[in-house]
Short mmCIF file of C-alpha atoms in Angstrom, two decimals:
data_model
loop_
_atom_site.label_atom_id
_atom_site.label_comp_id
_atom_site.label_asym_id
_atom_site.label_seq_id
_atom_site.Cartn_x
_atom_site.Cartn_y
_atom_site.Cartn_z
CA MET X 1 0.23 0.44 0.03
CA ASP X 2 2.87 2.43 1.02
CA GLU X 3 4.29 1.86 -2.92
CA ILE X 4 1.43 3.52 -3.79
CA LEU X 5 0.82 6.22 -2.56
CA ALA X 6 3.88 7.42 -2.45
CA ARG X 7 3.16 6.94 -6.74
CA ALA X 8 -0.13 9.66 -5.57
CA GLY X 9 -0.04 13.20 -7.05
CA ILE X 10 -0.08 14.32 -3.90
CA PHE X 11 2.98 12.94 -2.87
CA GLN X 12 5.45 13.59 -5.37
CA GLY X 13 8.67 15.82 -4.34
CA VAL X 14 7.72 15.52 -0.94
CA GLU X 15 9.73 14.09 1.96
CA PRO X 16 8.96 11.54 3.01
CA SER X 17 8.31 12.58 6.62
CA ALA X 18 6.05 13.90 5.59
CA VAL X 19 3.86 11.89 3.60
CA SER X 20 4.45 9.83 6.50
CA ALA X 21 2.23 11.42 8.86
CA LEU X 22 -0.31 12.44 7.04
CA THR X 23 -0.69 8.68 5.70
CA LYS X 24 -1.75 7.85 9.15
CA GLN X 25 -4.38 9.91 8.91
CA LEU X 26 -5.74 8.20 5.54
CA GLN X 27 -9.34 5.97 6.45
CA PRO X 28 -9.02 2.98 4.89
CA VAL X 29 -12.01 2.20 2.54
CA ASP X 30 -13.91 -0.60 1.04
CA PHE X 31 -16.26 0.18 -1.73
CA PRO X 32 -18.14 -3.02 -3.96
CA ARG X 33 -18.75 -3.31 -7.50
CA GLY X 34 -21.21 -0.66 -9.54
CA HIS X 35 -21.47 2.04 -5.34
CA THR X 36 -21.68 5.45 -5.68
CA VAL X 37 -18.58 6.55 -3.00
CA PHE X 38 -20.18 10.56 -4.45
CA ALA X 39 -22.82 12.28 -6.92
CA GLU X 40 -22.81 15.00 -8.71
CA GLY X 41 -24.65 18.16 -6.51
CA GLU X 42 -23.82 16.40 -3.19
CA PRO X 43 -21.10 17.96 -0.60
CA GLY X 44 -18.07 17.62 -0.79
CA ASP X 45 -15.54 16.94 2.31
CA ARG X 46 -13.42 14.26 1.66
CA LEU X 47 -11.20 12.86 -1.19
CA TYR X 48 -9.74 9.28 -2.45
CA ILE X 49 -6.70 7.45 -2.69
CA ILE X 50 -7.70 4.38 -4.38
CA ILE X 51 -5.32 1.45 -3.16
CA SER X 52 -6.93 -1.19 -5.58
CA GLY X 53 -9.26 -1.16 -8.68
CA LYS X 54 -11.32 0.87 -10.68
CA VAL X 55 -13.49 4.37 -10.66
CA LYS X 56 -15.42 6.14 -13.09
CA ILE X 57 -16.29 9.31 -12.83
CA GLY X 58 -19.18 10.97 -15.33
CA ARG X 59 -21.23 14.31 -15.10
CA ARG X 60 -24.87 14.50 -15.81
CA SER X 61 -25.76 16.05 -18.82
CA PRO X 62 -28.42 18.87 -19.26
CA ASP X 63 -30.44 15.62 -21.16
CA GLY X 64 -29.51 13.46 -18.58
CA ARG X 65 -27.17 11.06 -20.49
CA GLU X 66 -24.03 11.10 -17.83
CA ASN X 67 -20.25 11.72 -19.42
CA LEU X 68 -17.24 10.24 -18.99
CA LEU X 69 -15.11 12.17 -17.46
CA THR X 70 -12.28 9.89 -16.48
CA ILE X 71 -11.83 6.07 -15.03
CA MET X 72 -9.27 6.36 -12.62
CA GLY X 73 -7.25 3.63 -10.90
CA PRO X 74 -3.92 2.69 -8.61
CA SER X 75 -2.43 5.40 -7.10
CA ASP X 76 -5.52 8.24 -8.58
CA MET X 77 -6.88 10.48 -6.37
CA PHE X 78 -10.10 11.55 -7.17
CA GLY X 79 -12.75 14.24 -4.26
CA GLU X 80 -10.15 16.28 -3.81
CA LEU X 81 -11.99 19.74 -5.36
CA SER X 82 -13.80 19.60 -2.03
CA ILE X 83 -10.90 20.34 0.27
CA PHE X 84 -10.81 23.27 -1.60
CA ASP X 85 -14.13 24.04 -2.35
CA PRO X 86 -16.54 23.03 -0.01
CA GLY X 87 -19.37 23.88 -2.12
CA PRO X 88 -22.34 20.82 -4.21
CA ARG X 89 -19.69 17.98 -5.76
CA THR X 90 -19.27 19.13 -8.91
CA SER X 91 -19.25 14.71 -9.75
CA SER X 92 -19.99 11.42 -9.21
CA ALA X 93 -17.62 8.98 -8.47
CA THR X 94 -18.23 5.28 -9.17
CA THR X 95 -16.25 2.33 -8.73
CA ILE X 96 -15.85 -0.50 -11.32
CA THR X 97 -14.85 -2.91 -9.84
CA GLU X 98 -14.08 -4.07 -5.98
CA VAL X 99 -12.10 -0.68 -4.82
CA ARG X 100 -9.94 -0.20 -1.87
CA ALA X 101 -9.17 3.14 -0.83
CA VAL X 102 -8.26 5.45 1.12
CA SER X 103 -9.71 8.70 2.39
CA MET X 104 -9.01 12.03 4.18
CA ASP X 105 -11.51 14.43 4.69
CA ARG X 106 -10.89 18.31 4.80
CA GLU X 107 -10.16 19.11 8.22
CA ALA X 108 -7.52 16.83 8.12
CA LEU X 109 -5.63 17.92 5.08
CA ARG X 110 -6.17 21.51 5.73
CA ALA X 111 -3.95 20.78 9.08
CA TRP X 112 -1.47 18.61 6.78
CA ILE X 113 -0.73 21.74 4.42
CA ALA X 114 -0.91 24.26 6.55
CA ASP X 115 2.76 23.31 8.30
CA ARG X 116 3.80 22.57 4.34
CA PRO X 117 2.90 25.14 2.02
CA GLU X 118 4.32 22.82 -0.71
CA ILE X 119 1.53 20.18 -0.20
CA ALA X 120 -0.74 23.28 -1.95
CA GLU X 121 1.59 23.83 -4.44
CA GLN X 122 1.30 19.94 -5.93
CA LEU X 123 -2.51 19.17 -4.88
CA LEU X 124 -2.83 22.95 -8.04
CA ARG X 125 -0.42 20.74 -10.24
CA VAL X 126 -2.30 17.38 -10.10
CA LEU X 127 -5.78 19.78 -10.86
CA ALA X 128 -4.28 21.52 -13.50
CA ARG X 129 -3.02 18.81 -15.37
CA ARG X 130 -6.65 17.99 -15.05
CA LEU X 131 -7.81 20.46 -17.37
#
């Protein structure tokens, strides 16, 4: 698990001691295939890093069809926009296989970032690459 987490975008270029401090606060979660991790429009307060399995990220179009944005796998992070914007989720996340992940809530991550501003920069890099 540590090897997968080390490849996650949020940890790239971060000192190992800082990564170790954060990984102790991550909460393991398991989801069955077809589970909605979060739905578009729901309030968001948590990010996820996939350890194993696959998650699809999608958004509803005005006519009700689902637009697939991306499929994520091990070491990919999703839901991180809620750390910066606690408003409604802008997309839905649904498992397409059984998924094991770790999660962290906004307050824990913000406390970690407060001591290490380089983490906020790294999160912004990850978000910018997705645009």
